[in-house]
Structure formats: C-alpha cells, structure tokens
C-alpha cells in the first residue's frame, strides 16, 4: 500500500511539474540516428538545458550539447523567450489552420498530444516536427531527403521540467 501511494504521489508530482516551464534547470534530451553519406547510421544525442535567466535583460541562457558518434559540441546561447505552455495551447488550437496535423505520439519519455508540422528546407529536404507540451517544444523530428530517404530521427528521451 505504501509503495502504491508513493508511486501515485510521484506520478502526480511529475505530471504537475511538466507544465511549470520555462524555468532554470529545465532539461530535455533527444536520442536517435543520422544517416551518413555512405549509408551507415550514426547515433546522435541532443541535450538542451536552461542554465540561467537574466531578469534585467529578460534573457534565458540555454546550454546546447550535440553528440554525433564520439564527437560532442557544446554552446551557450541567449534567447529572449522560450517555448511555453501558452505557446503549446496556441499551437494546438491553430494546428490545422497552420497546415499541421494533431497526432498522439509515443516516445521513450512518454506519450504526447502533438501538432505535427511539415516544412521543406532550402536544400529540398523535408522536416517533420511534432510539437508538444514540454520545454523547448519538440517531441520528435524527422528529416528526409527530397527522395524521402530518412536522414535524421531523434526522439524525445527524457524531460526534466519545473524545478
């Protein structure tokens, strides 16, 4: 019984904190694969974390870390605003009007109600993004060449929000 109460409390706590972003400490990780020119697949891991907020300048600092195979690059970027629960609500309310499709998707981090938006990049590749109610917004992303070969597929792996 105590274990069931603890599990219920912990699940309730996590469910409630997902909507408390953006905050310093919010961290999201995506993992997946990238297709190399020779056709082989390389593992990719992307981590975004809110590291600070400057009240005076109203700027967020985000640490962006990308690992492809054994190579890792890290950078800090400053942004004026971050994806928020209000932006998610707006996106879901206008998803179809903006050319999107409302979809429920499953990832290693859980199940999400999303707005799938598809765009074509300047190189002719097709980019599909599933926007959900998480820090930074993107739950999953696929990039395909103009002949539809899948190039990249990172899926949400973990979310820490509302600390």
mmCIF file of N, CA, C and O in Angstrom, residues 2-51:
data_model
loop_
_atom_site.group_PDB
_atom_site.id
_atom_site.type_symbol
_atom_site.label_atom_id
_atom_site.label_comp_id
_atom_site.label_asym_id
_atom_site.label_seq_id
_atom_site.Cartn_x
_atom_site.Cartn_y
_atom_site.Cartn_z
ATOM 1 N N UNK A 2 1.926 1.269 0.816
ATOM 2 C CA UNK A 2 2.810 2.435 0.879
ATOM 3 C C UNK A 2 3.489 2.659 -0.467
ATOM 4 O O UNK A 2 3.637 3.793 -0.911
ATOM 5 N N UNK A 3 3.876 1.560 -1.129
ATOM 6 C CA UNK A 3 4.503 1.684 -2.436
ATOM 7 C C UNK A 3 3.531 2.260 -3.451
ATOM 8 O O UNK A 3 3.898 3.112 -4.266
ATOM 9 N N UNK A 4 2.260 1.846 -3.396
ATOM 10 C CA UNK A 4 1.260 2.375 -4.314
ATOM 11 C C UNK A 4 1.035 3.861 -4.072
ATOM 12 O O UNK A 4 0.926 4.635 -5.025
ATOM 13 N N UNK A 5 0.985 4.287 -2.817
ATOM 14 C CA UNK A 5 0.824 5.706 -2.514
ATOM 15 C C UNK A 5 2.021 6.510 -2.997
ATOM 16 O O UNK A 5 1.878 7.593 -3.566
ATOM 17 N N UNK A 6 3.236 5.977 -2.778
ATOM 18 C CA UNK A 6 4.443 6.657 -3.234
ATOM 19 C C UNK A 6 4.424 6.791 -4.754
ATOM 20 O O UNK A 6 4.706 7.846 -5.306
ATOM 21 N N UNK A 7 4.071 5.702 -5.459
ATOM 22 C CA UNK A 7 4.026 5.718 -6.919
ATOM 23 C C UNK A 7 3.006 6.736 -7.411
ATOM 24 O O UNK A 7 3.276 7.515 -8.320
ATOM 25 N N UNK A 8 1.817 6.765 -6.781
ATOM 26 C CA UNK A 8 0.787 7.730 -7.154
ATOM 27 C C UNK A 8 1.272 9.152 -6.919
ATOM 28 O O UNK A 8 1.144 10.016 -7.775
ATOM 29 N N UNK A 9 1.882 9.414 -5.755
ATOM 30 C CA UNK A 9 2.378 10.745 -5.420
ATOM 31 C C UNK A 9 3.451 11.173 -6.410
ATOM 32 O O UNK A 9 3.435 12.278 -6.934
ATOM 33 N N UNK A 10 4.404 10.280 -6.705
ATOM 34 C CA UNK A 10 5.496 10.595 -7.612
ATOM 35 C C UNK A 10 4.969 10.871 -9.019
ATOM 36 O O UNK A 10 5.361 11.845 -9.656
ATOM 37 N N UNK A 11 4.052 10.037 -9.504
ATOM 38 C CA UNK A 11 3.476 10.243 -10.837
ATOM 39 C C UNK A 11 2.701 11.553 -10.897
ATOM 40 O O UNK A 11 2.785 12.296 -11.877
ATOM 41 N N UNK A 12 1.949 11.873 -9.852
ATOM 42 C CA UNK A 12 1.208 13.119 -9.788
ATOM 43 C C UNK A 12 2.154 14.309 -9.767
ATOM 44 O O UNK A 12 1.938 15.311 -10.451
ATOM 45 N N UNK A 13 3.220 14.196 -9.002
ATOM 46 C CA UNK A 13 4.209 15.270 -8.925
ATOM 47 C C UNK A 13 4.833 15.511 -10.286
ATOM 48 O O UNK A 13 4.937 16.651 -10.739
ATOM 49 N N UNK A 14 5.236 14.460 -10.992
ATOM 50 C CA UNK A 14 5.835 14.620 -12.315
ATOM 51 C C UNK A 14 4.838 15.201 -13.304
ATOM 52 O O UNK A 14 5.187 16.075 -14.090
ATOM 53 N N UNK A 15 3.618 14.729 -13.266
ATOM 54 C CA UNK A 15 2.616 15.231 -14.200
ATOM 55 C C UNK A 15 2.371 16.716 -13.975
ATOM 56 O O UNK A 15 2.225 17.481 -14.913
ATOM 57 N N UNK A 16 2.360 17.140 -12.731
ATOM 58 C CA UNK A 16 2.122 18.547 -12.425
ATOM 59 C C UNK A 16 3.286 19.436 -12.789
ATOM 60 O O UNK A 16 3.106 20.589 -13.163
ATOM 61 N N UNK A 17 4.508 18.924 -12.721
ATOM 62 C CA UNK A 17 5.654 19.789 -12.980
ATOM 63 C C UNK A 17 5.921 19.992 -14.457
ATOM 64 O O UNK A 17 6.558 20.956 -14.823
ATOM 65 N N UNK A 18 5.427 19.135 -15.315
ATOM 66 C CA UNK A 18 5.694 19.283 -16.741
ATOM 67 C C UNK A 18 5.166 20.621 -17.249
ATOM 68 O O UNK A 18 5.707 21.199 -18.165
ATOM 69 N N UNK A 19 4.124 21.149 -16.644
ATOM 70 C CA UNK A 19 3.514 22.379 -17.126
ATOM 71 C C UNK A 19 4.127 23.628 -16.508
ATOM 72 O O UNK A 19 3.687 24.719 -16.773
ATOM 73 N N UNK A 20 5.172 23.491 -15.699
ATOM 74 C CA UNK A 20 5.745 24.632 -14.985
ATOM 75 C C UNK A 20 6.983 25.190 -15.685
ATOM 76 O O UNK A 20 7.830 25.766 -15.053
ATOM 77 N N UNK A 21 7.113 25.006 -16.968
ATOM 78 C CA UNK A 21 8.273 25.511 -17.689
ATOM 79 C C UNK A 21 7.928 26.831 -18.353
ATOM 80 O O UNK A 21 6.745 27.133 -18.509
ATOM 81 N N UNK A 22 8.828 27.671 -18.786
ATOM 82 C CA UNK A 22 10.272 27.515 -18.675
ATOM 83 C C UNK A 22 10.806 27.961 -17.321
ATOM 84 O O UNK A 22 10.328 28.931 -16.741
ATOM 85 N N UNK A 23 11.794 27.240 -16.845
ATOM 86 C CA UNK A 23 12.487 27.525 -15.593
ATOM 87 C C UNK A 23 13.946 27.127 -15.728
ATOM 88 O O UNK A 23 14.275 26.236 -16.514
ATOM 89 N N UNK A 24 14.786 27.759 -14.929
ATOM 90 C CA UNK A 24 16.181 27.337 -14.856
ATOM 91 C C UNK A 24 16.190 25.891 -14.373
ATOM 92 O O UNK A 24 15.479 25.540 -13.433
ATOM 93 N N UNK A 25 16.944 25.047 -15.024
ATOM 94 C CA UNK A 25 17.011 23.632 -14.687
ATOM 95 C C UNK A 25 16.217 22.744 -15.622
ATOM 96 O O UNK A 25 16.404 21.532 -15.633
ATOM 97 N N UNK A 26 15.328 23.328 -16.437
ATOM 98 C CA UNK A 26 14.607 22.520 -17.421
ATOM 99 C C UNK A 26 15.619 21.887 -18.367
ATOM 100 O O UNK A 26 16.541 22.559 -18.847
ATOM 101 N N UNK A 27 15.452 20.607 -18.626
ATOM 102 C CA UNK A 27 16.424 19.883 -19.444
ATOM 103 C C UNK A 27 15.693 18.820 -20.266
ATOM 104 O O UNK A 27 14.869 18.077 -19.726
ATOM 105 N N UNK A 28 16.002 18.774 -21.548
ATOM 106 C CA UNK A 28 15.374 17.818 -22.448
ATOM 107 C C UNK A 28 16.467 17.115 -23.243
ATOM 108 O O UNK A 28 17.448 17.740 -23.648
ATOM 109 N N UNK A 29 16.287 15.811 -23.440
ATOM 110 C CA UNK A 29 17.273 15.030 -24.207
ATOM 111 C C UNK A 29 16.558 14.244 -25.295
ATOM 112 O O UNK A 29 15.538 13.614 -25.048
ATOM 113 N N UNK A 30 17.115 14.319 -26.502
ATOM 114 C CA UNK A 30 16.635 13.543 -27.628
ATOM 115 C C UNK A 30 17.751 12.605 -28.067
ATOM 116 O O UNK A 30 18.920 12.993 -28.052
ATOM 117 N N UNK A 31 17.409 11.391 -28.449
ATOM 118 C CA UNK A 31 18.395 10.464 -28.996
ATOM 119 C C UNK A 31 17.833 9.883 -30.288
ATOM 120 O O UNK A 31 16.617 9.812 -30.466
ATOM 121 N N UNK A 32 18.732 9.502 -31.164
ATOM 122 C CA UNK A 32 18.292 8.939 -32.424
ATOM 123 C C UNK A 32 19.450 8.603 -33.318
ATOM 124 O O UNK A 32 20.557 8.333 -32.844
ATOM 125 N N UNK A 33 19.209 8.657 -34.628
ATOM 126 C CA UNK A 33 20.227 8.301 -35.602
ATOM 127 C C UNK A 33 20.280 9.341 -36.716
ATOM 128 O O UNK A 33 19.296 10.019 -37.001
ATOM 129 N N UNK A 34 21.464 9.425 -37.336
ATOM 130 C CA UNK A 34 21.678 10.265 -38.509
ATOM 131 C C UNK A 34 22.296 9.380 -39.580
ATOM 132 O O UNK A 34 23.254 8.652 -39.320
ATOM 133 N N UNK A 35 21.746 9.437 -40.784
ATOM 134 C CA UNK A 35 22.272 8.637 -41.887
ATOM 135 C C UNK A 35 23.468 9.360 -42.496
ATOM 136 O O UNK A 35 23.392 10.521 -42.865
ATOM 137 N N UNK A 36 24.571 8.655 -42.580
ATOM 138 C CA UNK A 36 25.813 9.198 -43.140
ATOM 139 C C UNK A 36 25.803 9.070 -44.666
ATOM 140 O O UNK A 36 25.044 8.277 -45.220
ATOM 141 N N UNK A 37 26.660 9.848 -45.361
ATOM 142 C CA UNK A 37 26.715 9.768 -46.838
ATOM 143 C C UNK A 37 26.967 8.357 -47.367
ATOM 144 O O UNK A 37 26.484 7.998 -48.444
ATOM 145 N N UNK A 38 27.690 7.532 -46.602
ATOM 146 C CA UNK A 38 27.963 6.159 -47.051
ATOM 147 C C UNK A 38 26.814 5.192 -46.755
ATOM 148 O O UNK A 38 26.897 4.002 -47.015
ATOM 149 N N UNK A 39 25.713 5.731 -46.163
ATOM 150 C CA UNK A 39 24.547 4.909 -45.858
ATOM 151 C C UNK A 39 24.520 4.342 -44.452
ATOM 152 O O UNK A 39 23.498 3.826 -44.005
ATOM 153 N N UNK A 40 25.633 4.427 -43.733
ATOM 154 C CA UNK A 40 25.655 3.916 -42.361
ATOM 155 C C UNK A 40 24.909 4.882 -41.428
ATOM 156 O O UNK A 40 24.730 6.053 -41.750
ATOM 157 N N UNK A 41 24.485 4.368 -40.288
ATOM 158 C CA UNK A 41 23.771 5.180 -39.308
ATOM 159 C C UNK A 41 24.700 5.545 -38.161
ATOM 160 O O UNK A 41 25.478 4.716 -37.695
ATOM 161 N N UNK A 42 24.608 6.783 -37.710
ATOM 162 C CA UNK A 42 25.408 7.243 -36.581
ATOM 163 C C UNK A 42 24.447 7.672 -35.472
ATOM 164 O O UNK A 42 23.438 8.324 -35.724
ATOM 165 N N UNK A 43 24.761 7.262 -34.244
ATOM 166 C CA UNK A 43 23.945 7.647 -33.094
ATOM 167 C C UNK A 43 24.110 9.147 -32.834
ATOM 168 O O UNK A 43 25.200 9.695 -32.961
ATOM 169 N N UNK A 44 23.006 9.785 -32.455
ATOM 170 C CA UNK A 44 23.024 11.203 -32.134
ATOM 171 C C UNK A 44 22.306 11.424 -30.801
ATOM 172 O O UNK A 44 21.339 10.711 -30.487
ATOM 173 N N UNK A 45 22.810 12.356 -30.010
ATOM 174 C CA UNK A 45 22.164 12.735 -28.754
ATOM 175 C C UNK A 45 22.211 14.257 -28.674
ATOM 176 O O UNK A 45 23.258 14.866 -28.873
ATOM 177 N N UNK A 46 21.070 14.853 -28.412
ATOM 178 C CA UNK A 46 20.965 16.304 -28.292
ATOM 179 C C UNK A 46 20.377 16.621 -26.927
ATOM 180 O O UNK A 46 19.358 16.037 -26.535
ATOM 181 N N UNK A 47 21.023 17.528 -26.212
ATOM 182 C CA UNK A 47 20.546 17.945 -24.898
ATOM 183 C C UNK A 47 20.415 19.461 -24.892
ATOM 184 O O UNK A 47 21.335 20.166 -25.303
ATOM 185 N N UNK A 48 19.281 19.954 -24.443
ATOM 186 C CA UNK A 48 19.082 21.383 -24.221
ATOM 187 C C UNK A 48 18.734 21.562 -22.756
ATOM 188 O O UNK A 48 17.908 20.820 -22.209
ATOM 189 N N UNK A 49 19.358 22.562 -22.132
ATOM 190 C CA UNK A 49 19.113 22.828 -20.713
ATOM 191 C C UNK A 49 19.098 24.330 -20.469
ATOM 192 O O UNK A 49 19.973 25.056 -20.928
ATOM 193 N N UNK A 50 18.098 24.790 -19.725
ATOM 194 C CA UNK A 50 18.035 26.191 -19.326
ATOM 195 C C UNK A 50 18.981 26.353 -18.146
ATOM 196 O O UNK A 50 18.778 25.747 -17.091
ATOM 197 N N UNK A 51 20.043 27.159 -18.320
ATOM 198 C CA UNK A 51 21.054 27.290 -17.266
ATOM 199 C C UNK A 51 20.907 28.556 -16.441
ATOM 200 O O UNK A 51 21.359 28.592 -15.303
#
